[in-house]
PDB file of C-alpha atoms and ligand atoms in Angstrom:
ATOM      1  CA  UNK T  48      -4.382  13.949  99.627  1.00 89.00           C
ATOM      2  CA  UNK T  49      -2.070  12.060  99.301  1.00 97.00           C
ATOM      3  CA  UNK T  50      -0.483   9.906  96.817  1.00 98.00           C
ATOM      4  CA  UNK T  51      -0.317   6.111  97.697  1.00 98.00           C
ATOM      5  CA  UNK T  52       2.806   4.198  96.094  1.00 99.00           C
ATOM      6  CA  UNK T  53       2.975   0.627  96.554  1.00 98.00           C
ATOM      7  CA  UNK T  54       6.170  -0.658  97.184  1.00 98.00           C
ATOM      8  CA  UNK T  55       6.778  -3.389  94.835  1.00 98.00           C
ATOM      9  CA  UNK T  56       9.832  -4.752  96.785  1.00 98.00           C
ATOM     10  CA  UNK T  57       6.770  -6.686  98.747  1.00 98.00           C
ATOM     11  CA  UNK T  58       5.219  -7.815  95.731  1.00 98.00           C
ATOM     12  CA  UNK T  59       4.710 -11.542  94.465  1.00 97.00           C
ATOM     13  CA  UNK T  60       7.442 -12.340  91.942  1.00 97.00           C
ATOM     14  CA  UNK T  61       6.114 -15.354  90.968  1.00 98.00           C
ATOM     15  CA  UNK T  62       1.864 -13.357  90.262  1.00 97.00           C
ATOM     16  CA  UNK T  63       4.036  -9.862  89.446  1.00 98.00           C
ATOM     17  CA  UNK T  64       1.645  -9.115  87.096  1.00 98.00           C
ATOM     18  CA  UNK T  65      -1.403  -9.452  89.378  1.00 98.00           C
ATOM     19  CA  UNK T  66       0.272  -6.978  91.841  1.00 98.00           C
ATOM     20  CA  UNK T  67       0.995  -4.692  88.738  1.00 98.00           C
ATOM     21  CA  UNK T  68      -2.804  -4.521  87.838  1.00 98.00           C
ATOM     22  CA  UNK T  69      -3.944  -4.267  91.766  1.00 98.00           C
ATOM     23  CA  UNK T  70      -1.566  -0.783  91.351  1.00 98.00           C
ATOM     24  CA  UNK T  71      -3.395  -0.227  88.004  1.00 98.00           C
ATOM     25  CA  UNK T  72      -6.435  -0.121  89.674  1.00 98.00           C
ATOM     26  CA  UNK T  73      -6.074   0.607  93.043  1.00 98.00           C
ATOM     27  CA  UNK T  74      -3.335   2.921  93.844  1.00 98.00           C
ATOM     28  CA  UNK T  75      -1.106   6.004  92.088  1.00 98.00           C
ATOM     29  CA  UNK T  76       2.346   5.229  91.779  1.00 98.00           C
ATOM     30  CA  UNK T  77       4.570   2.273  91.206  1.00 99.00           C
ATOM     31  CA  UNK T  78       7.314   2.413  94.424  1.00 99.00           C
ATOM     32  CA  UNK T  79      10.563   0.692  92.681  1.00 99.00           C
ATOM     33  CA  UNK T  80      13.164   0.126  95.282  1.00 98.00           C
ATOM     34  CA  UNK T  81      16.761  -0.587  93.477  1.00 99.00           C
ATOM     35  CA  UNK T  82      19.518  -1.444  95.864  1.00 98.00           C
ATOM     36  CA  UNK T  83      22.893  -2.422  94.953  1.00 98.00           C
ATOM     37  CA  UNK T  84      24.479  -4.371  98.247  1.00 98.00           C
ATOM     38  CA  UNK T  85      26.845  -1.721  98.414  1.00 98.00           C
ATOM     39  CA  UNK T  86      25.290   1.818  99.119  1.00 98.00           C
ATOM     40  CA  UNK T  87      22.574  -0.388 101.451  1.00 98.00           C
ATOM     41  CA  UNK T  88      23.402  -4.068 102.423  1.00 98.00           C
ATOM     42  CA  UNK T  89      20.838  -5.437 100.315  1.00 98.00           C
ATOM     43  CA  UNK T  90      20.265  -6.126  96.910  1.00 98.00           C
ATOM     44  CA  UNK T  91      16.854  -6.146  95.605  1.00 98.00           C
ATOM     45  CA  UNK T  92      16.201  -5.789  91.645  1.00 98.00           C
ATOM     46  CA  UNK T  93      17.227  -4.047  88.685  1.00 97.00           C
ATOM     47  CA  UNK T  94      15.989  -3.422  85.078  1.00 98.00           C
ATOM     48  CA  UNK T  95      14.561  -6.617  83.766  1.00 98.00           C
ATOM     49  CA  UNK T  96      11.814  -6.626  86.573  1.00 98.00           C
ATOM     50  CA  UNK T  97      11.740  -2.613  86.449  1.00 98.00           C
ATOM     51  CA  UNK T  98      10.984  -3.271  81.825  1.00 98.00           C
ATOM     52  CA  UNK T  99       8.982  -6.397  83.092  1.00 98.00           C
ATOM     53  CA  UNK T 100       6.553  -3.549  85.202  1.00 98.00           C
ATOM     54  CA  UNK T 101       6.418  -0.940  82.690  1.00 98.00           C
ATOM     55  CA  UNK T 102       5.215  -2.903  80.245  1.00 98.00           C
ATOM     56  CA  UNK T 103       1.658  -3.565  82.084  1.00 98.00           C
ATOM     57  CA  UNK T 104       1.929  -0.352  83.998  1.00 98.00           C
ATOM     58  CA  UNK T 105      -0.845   2.331  83.030  1.00 98.00           C
ATOM     59  CA  UNK T 106       0.382   4.178  86.703  1.00 98.00           C
ATOM     60  CA  UNK T 107       3.459   6.263  86.829  1.00 98.00           C
ATOM     61  CA  UNK T 108       6.633   4.576  87.610  1.00 98.00           C
ATOM     62  CA  UNK T 109       8.729   6.201  90.522  1.00 99.00           C
ATOM     63  CA  UNK T 110      12.133   4.469  91.175  1.00 99.00           C
ATOM     64  CA  UNK T 111      14.253   4.606  94.386  1.00 99.00           C
ATOM     65  CA  UNK T 112      17.803   4.482  94.073  1.00 99.00           C
ATOM     66  CA  UNK T 113      20.079   3.032  96.771  1.00 99.00           C
ATOM     67  CA  UNK T 114      22.932   2.364  94.735  1.00 98.00           C
ATOM     68  CA  UNK T 115      26.132   4.480  94.541  1.00 98.00           C
ATOM     69  CA  UNK T 116      27.126   6.284  91.172  1.00 98.00           C
ATOM     70  CA  UNK T 117      23.431   7.264  90.382  1.00 98.00           C
ATOM     71  CA  UNK T 118      24.390   9.192  87.905  1.00 98.00           C
ATOM     72  CA  UNK T 119      25.649   6.236  85.981  1.00 98.00           C
ATOM     73  CA  UNK T 120      22.344   4.453  85.870  1.00 98.00           C
ATOM     74  CA  UNK T 121      20.473   7.841  84.671  1.00 98.00           C
ATOM     75  CA  UNK T 122      19.577   7.149  81.016  1.00 98.00           C
ATOM     76  CA  UNK T 123      19.011   3.302  81.244  1.00 98.00           C
ATOM     77  CA  UNK T 124      15.949   4.001  84.028  1.00 98.00           C
ATOM     78  CA  UNK T 125      14.507   6.846  81.429  1.00 98.00           C
ATOM     79  CA  UNK T 126      14.859   4.069  78.365  1.00 98.00           C
ATOM     80  CA  UNK T 127      13.350   1.243  80.929  1.00 98.00           C
ATOM     81  CA  UNK T 128      10.388   3.344  81.470  1.00 98.00           C
ATOM     82  CA  UNK T 129      10.766   5.417  84.855  1.00 98.00           C
ATOM     83  CA  UNK T 130       8.681   8.814  84.929  1.00 98.00           C
ATOM     84  CA  UNK T 131       9.943   9.498  88.498  1.00 99.00           C
ATOM     85  CA  UNK T 132      13.606   8.836  89.813  1.00 99.00           C
ATOM     86  CA  UNK T 133      15.045   9.766  93.246  1.00 99.00           C
ATOM     87  CA  UNK T 134      18.825   8.807  94.566  1.00 99.00           C
ATOM     88  CA  UNK T 135      20.369   9.282  98.138  1.00 99.00           C
ATOM     89  CA  UNK T 136      21.788  12.859  98.800  1.00 98.00           C
ATOM     90  CA  UNK T 137      24.974  11.304  99.949  1.00 98.00           C
ATOM     91  CA  UNK T 138      25.173   8.774  97.016  1.00 98.00           C
ATOM     92  CA  UNK T 139      26.170  11.637  95.013  1.00 97.00           C
ATOM     93  CA  UNK T 140      29.278  14.068  94.911  1.00 97.00           C
ATOM     94  CA  UNK T 141      27.229  16.887  93.372  1.00 98.00           C
ATOM     95  CA  UNK T 142      23.311  15.899  94.088  1.00 98.00           C
ATOM     96  CA  UNK T 143      22.156  19.371  92.083  1.00 98.00           C
ATOM     97  CA  UNK T 144      23.939  17.537  89.121  1.00 98.00           C
ATOM     98  CA  UNK T 145      22.488  14.664  89.287  1.00 98.00           C
ATOM     99  CA  UNK T 146      19.134  15.783  89.647  1.00 99.00           C
ATOM    100  CA  UNK T 147      19.337  18.505  86.613  1.00 98.00           C
ATOM    101  CA  UNK T 148      20.967  15.024  84.708  1.00 98.00           C
ATOM    102  CA  UNK T 149      17.215  13.254  85.571  1.00 99.00           C
ATOM    103  CA  UNK T 150      15.677  16.145  84.178  1.00 98.00           C
ATOM    104  CA  UNK T 151      17.246  16.111  81.335  1.00 98.00           C
ATOM    105  CA  UNK T 152      16.223  12.803  80.833  1.00 98.00           C
ATOM    106  CA  UNK T 153      12.865  13.807  80.731  1.00 98.00           C
ATOM    107  CA  UNK T 154      12.061  12.255  84.522  1.00 99.00           C
ATOM    108  CA  UNK T 155      10.714  13.930  87.607  1.00 99.00           C
ATOM    109  CA  UNK T 156      13.886  14.380  89.709  1.00 99.00           C
ATOM    110  CA  UNK T 157      13.417  13.462  93.555  1.00 99.00           C
ATOM    111  CA  UNK T 158      15.997  13.394  96.298  1.00 99.00           C
ATOM    112  CA  UNK T 159      16.517  11.070  99.588  1.00 99.00           C
ATOM    113  CA  UNK T 160      17.510  11.096 102.610  1.00 99.00           C
ATOM    114  CA  UNK T 161      18.141   8.141 105.696  1.00 98.00           C
ATOM    115  CA  UNK T 162      16.669   8.876 109.398  1.00 98.00           C
ATOM    116  CA  UNK T 163      19.474  10.232 110.805  1.00 98.00           C
ATOM    117  CA  UNK T 164      20.458  13.090 108.096  1.00 98.00           C
ATOM    118  CA  UNK T 165      18.733  16.395 109.252  1.00 98.00           C
ATOM    119  CA  UNK T 166      16.146  17.672 106.864  1.00 98.00           C
ATOM    120  CA  UNK T 167      18.395  20.801 106.514  1.00 98.00           C
ATOM    121  CA  UNK T 168      20.485  19.174 104.435  1.00 98.00           C
ATOM    122  CA  UNK T 169      17.655  19.150 101.541  1.00 98.00           C
ATOM    123  CA  UNK T 170      16.890  22.696 101.931  1.00 98.00           C
ATOM    124  CA  UNK T 171      19.655  23.888  99.237  1.00 98.00           C
ATOM    125  CA  UNK T 172      17.972  21.662  96.766  1.00 98.00           C
ATOM    126  CA  UNK T 173      14.566  21.703  97.294  1.00 98.00           C
ATOM    127  CA  UNK T 174      13.720  24.025  94.402  1.00 98.00           C
ATOM    128  CA  UNK T 175      15.287  21.875  91.981  1.00 98.00           C
ATOM    129  CA  UNK T 176      13.233  18.474  93.222  1.00 98.00           C
ATOM    130  CA  UNK T 177      10.161  17.453  91.983  1.00 98.00           C
ATOM    131  CA  UNK T 178      10.190  15.520  95.512  1.00 99.00           C
ATOM    132  CA  UNK T 179      12.093  14.839  98.430  1.00 99.00           C
ATOM    133  CA  UNK T 180      12.194  11.028 100.245  1.00 99.00           C
ATOM    134  CA  UNK T 181      12.133  11.614 103.476  1.00 99.00           C
ATOM    135  CA  UNK T 182      12.675   8.155 105.121  1.00 99.00           C
ATOM    136  CA  UNK T 183      10.817   6.652 107.817  1.00 99.00           C
ATOM    137  CA  UNK T 184      13.068   3.965 108.226  1.00 98.00           C
ATOM    138  CA  UNK T 185      16.736   2.966 107.684  1.00 98.00           C
ATOM    139  CA  UNK T 186      16.983   2.539 103.753  1.00 98.00           C
ATOM    140  CA  UNK T 187      18.078  -1.387 103.187  1.00 98.00           C
ATOM    141  CA  UNK T 188      14.968  -3.514 103.716  1.00 98.00           C
ATOM    142  CA  UNK T 189      11.107  -3.665 103.855  1.00 97.00           C
ATOM    143  CA  UNK T 190       8.916  -4.590 106.504  1.00 98.00           C
ATOM    144  CA  UNK T 191      10.565  -2.260 109.114  1.00 98.00           C
ATOM    145  CA  UNK T 192       8.863  -0.505 112.132  1.00 98.00           C
ATOM    146  CA  UNK T 193       7.807   2.992 111.263  1.00 98.00           C
ATOM    147  CA  UNK T 194      10.329   5.716 112.945  1.00 98.00           C
ATOM    148  CA  UNK T 195       8.473   8.521 115.238  1.00 98.00           C
ATOM    149  CA  UNK T 196      10.726  11.266 115.073  1.00 98.00           C
ATOM    150  CA  UNK T 197       9.370  11.557 111.416  1.00 98.00           C
ATOM    151  CA  UNK T 198       6.850  13.449 111.766  1.00 98.00           C
ATOM    152  CA  UNK T 199       9.038  16.259 113.540  1.00 98.00           C
ATOM    153  CA  UNK T 200      10.858  15.957 110.467  1.00 98.00           C
ATOM    154  CA  UNK T 201       8.095  15.831 108.035  1.00 98.00           C
ATOM    155  CA  UNK T 202       6.601  19.080 110.155  1.00 98.00           C
ATOM    156  CA  UNK T 203      10.263  21.116 109.774  1.00 98.00           C
ATOM    157  CA  UNK T 204      10.483  20.298 106.455  1.00 98.00           C
ATOM    158  CA  UNK T 205       7.132  21.154 104.961  1.00 98.00           C
ATOM    159  CA  UNK T 206       7.520  24.492 106.866  1.00 98.00           C
ATOM    160  CA  UNK T 207      10.911  24.981 104.721  1.00 98.00           C
ATOM    161  CA  UNK T 208       9.175  24.411 101.156  1.00 98.00           C
ATOM    162  CA  UNK T 209       6.313  26.317 102.066  1.00 98.00           C
ATOM    163  CA  UNK T 210       8.444  29.248 103.003  1.00 98.00           C
ATOM    164  CA  UNK T 211      11.010  28.837  99.790  1.00 98.00           C
ATOM    165  CA  UNK T 212       7.602  28.644  98.202  1.00 98.00           C
ATOM    166  CA  UNK T 213       9.170  25.381  96.309  1.00 98.00           C
ATOM    167  CA  UNK T 214       7.278  23.147  93.973  1.00 98.00           C
ATOM    168  CA  UNK T 215       8.414  19.989  95.704  1.00 98.00           C
ATOM    169  CA  UNK T 216       6.371  16.994  97.019  1.00 98.00           C
ATOM    170  CA  UNK T 217       7.690  15.048 100.212  1.00 99.00           C
ATOM    171  CA  UNK T 218       7.665  11.077  99.531  1.00 99.00           C
ATOM    172  CA  UNK T 219       7.330   9.432 103.123  1.00 99.00           C
ATOM    173  CA  UNK T 220       8.711   5.851 102.744  1.00 99.00           C
ATOM    174  CA  UNK T 221       9.139   3.127 105.115  1.00 98.00           C
ATOM    175  CA  UNK T 222       6.434   1.641 107.679  1.00 98.00           C
ATOM    176  CA  UNK T 223       3.616   3.461 106.438  1.00 98.00           C
ATOM    177  CA  UNK T 224       0.237   1.919 106.754  1.00 98.00           C
ATOM    178  CA  UNK T 225      -3.203   3.184 106.973  1.00 98.00           C
ATOM    179  CA  UNK T 226      -2.654   3.711 110.999  1.00 98.00           C
ATOM    180  CA  UNK T 227      -0.133   6.314 110.174  1.00 98.00           C
ATOM    181  CA  UNK T 228      -1.502   7.596 106.786  1.00 98.00           C
ATOM    182  CA  UNK T 229      -3.687  10.321 108.159  1.00 98.00           C
ATOM    183  CA  UNK T 230      -1.209  11.508 110.836  1.00 98.00           C
ATOM    184  CA  UNK T 231       1.531  11.847 108.059  1.00 98.00           C
ATOM    185  CA  UNK T 232      -0.874  13.499 105.509  1.00 98.00           C
ATOM    186  CA  UNK T 233      -1.387  16.053 108.346  1.00 98.00           C
ATOM    187  CA  UNK T 234       2.132  16.721 108.913  1.00 98.00           C
ATOM    188  CA  UNK T 235       2.612  17.234 105.438  1.00 98.00           C
ATOM    189  CA  UNK T 236       3.063  14.129 103.658  1.00 98.00           C
ATOM    190  CA  UNK T 237       1.983  14.135  99.700  1.00 98.00           C
ATOM    191  CA  UNK T 238       2.980  10.688  98.714  1.00 99.00           C
ATOM    192  CA  UNK T 239       2.908   7.551 100.912  1.00 98.00           C
ATOM    193  CA  UNK T 240       4.707   5.034 100.108  1.00 99.00           C
ATOM    194  CA  UNK T 241       3.555   1.466 101.539  1.00 98.00           C
ATOM    195  CA  UNK T 242       5.178  -2.222 100.988  1.00 98.00           C
ATOM    196  CA  UNK T 243       4.540  -4.810 103.483  1.00 98.00           C
ATOM    197  CA  UNK T 244       1.373  -2.756 104.608  1.00 98.00           C
ATOM    198  CA  UNK T 245      -0.466  -3.394 101.183  1.00 98.00           C
ATOM    199  CA  UNK T 246       1.201  -6.889  99.947  1.00 98.00           C
ATOM    200  CA  UNK T 247       1.529  -8.400 102.789  1.00 97.00           C
ATOM    201  CA  UNK T 248      -2.189  -8.111 103.554  1.00 98.00           C
ATOM    202  CA  UNK T 249      -5.214 -10.300 102.453  1.00 97.00           C
ATOM    203  CA  UNK T 250      -6.992  -7.725 101.262  1.00 98.00           C
ATOM    204  CA  UNK T 251      -4.267  -4.908  99.639  1.00 98.00           C
ATOM    205  CA  UNK T 252      -7.261  -2.789  97.900  1.00 98.00           C
ATOM    206  CA  UNK T 253      -8.905  -2.155 101.213  1.00 98.00           C
ATOM    207  CA  UNK T 254      -5.587  -1.353 103.006  1.00 98.00           C
ATOM    208  CA  UNK T 255      -5.245   1.164 100.081  1.00 98.00           C
ATOM    209  CA  UNK T 256      -8.778   2.709 100.657  1.00 98.00           C
ATOM    210  CA  UNK T 257      -7.905   2.386 104.597  1.00 98.00           C
ATOM    211  CA  UNK T 258      -4.930   5.143 103.574  1.00 97.00           C
ATOM    212  CA  UNK T 259      -6.780   6.805 101.512  1.00 95.00           C
TER     213      UNK T 259
HETATM  214  C1  LIG Z 348      13.401   0.608 102.246  1.00 64.19           C
HETATM  215  C2  LIG Z 348      12.125   0.938 100.881  1.00 64.19           C
HETATM  216  C3  LIG Z 348      10.775   1.094 101.205  1.00 64.19           C
HETATM  217  C4  LIG Z 348      10.399  -0.050 101.554  1.00 64.19           C
HETATM  218  C5  LIG Z 348       8.794   0.049 101.976  1.00 64.19           C
HETATM  219  O1  LIG Z 348      14.385   0.399 101.814  1.00 64.19           O
HETATM  220  O2  LIG Z 348      13.060   1.894 100.130  1.00 64.19           O
HETATM  221  O3  LIG Z 348      10.231   1.507 100.245  1.00 64.19           O
HETATM  222  O4  LIG Z 348      10.200  -1.222 100.430  1.00 64.19           O
HETATM  223  O5  LIG Z 348       8.648  -0.978 102.380  1.00 64.19           O
HETATM  224  P1  LIG Z 348       7.952  -1.112 104.010  1.00 64.19           P
HETATM  225  O6  LIG Z 348       6.182  -0.234 103.383  1.00 64.19           O
HETATM  226  O7  LIG Z 348       7.493  -2.398 104.123  1.00 64.19           O
HETATM  227  O8  LIG Z 348       8.470  -0.283 104.947  1.00 64.19           O
HETATM  228 ZN1  LIG Z 349      11.738   3.053  98.812  1.00 64.19          ZN
END
């Protein structure tokens, strides 16, 4: 079984409460994409939206930081009600310290990599991560096409987690839909993030059901 984490980047911001209720009822986690226009070319949203979602969320909040200097904002995200916090490996000078900082702030730490970073780069940190985020598109925009080499990367990552006996989940993020969910699960994915596939559909609940 994999957890389903709809990405709120694709939600209807004029009717955010409706989409929050949908996740509460049908999914497992809220995936919150925070972009700074610096680590990635795009800017998404920040604390006001995260705090608004936190007020109505009954499912845990999983924030995915695509920002430089993630260490500066760890405490703010904890205060905002975030439960799981990930940042990109190459956004931090000392990833191990930031993972420890996130844990000390009471959240579950995650480490993310883009598709052009070898999965081996994550291996030294697996025992310090609650989860790793394997990007299946380049971070920065919703609605991109799933990159097929993700399956091999996922298989290699899963193998190493098992070899190390690490208690670390794998989240796959980008271009995930009912069409590739089963294969991703077979290759070892524990959390599936889906934005467009869920919220751009006429029937988001049935897409989530199909992904399960
Ligand atoms: C990309 C984000 C993803 C994205 C997923 O930078 O990290 O979480 O919003 O959206 P879809 O499912 O549309 O690729
Ligand atoms: Zn994301």
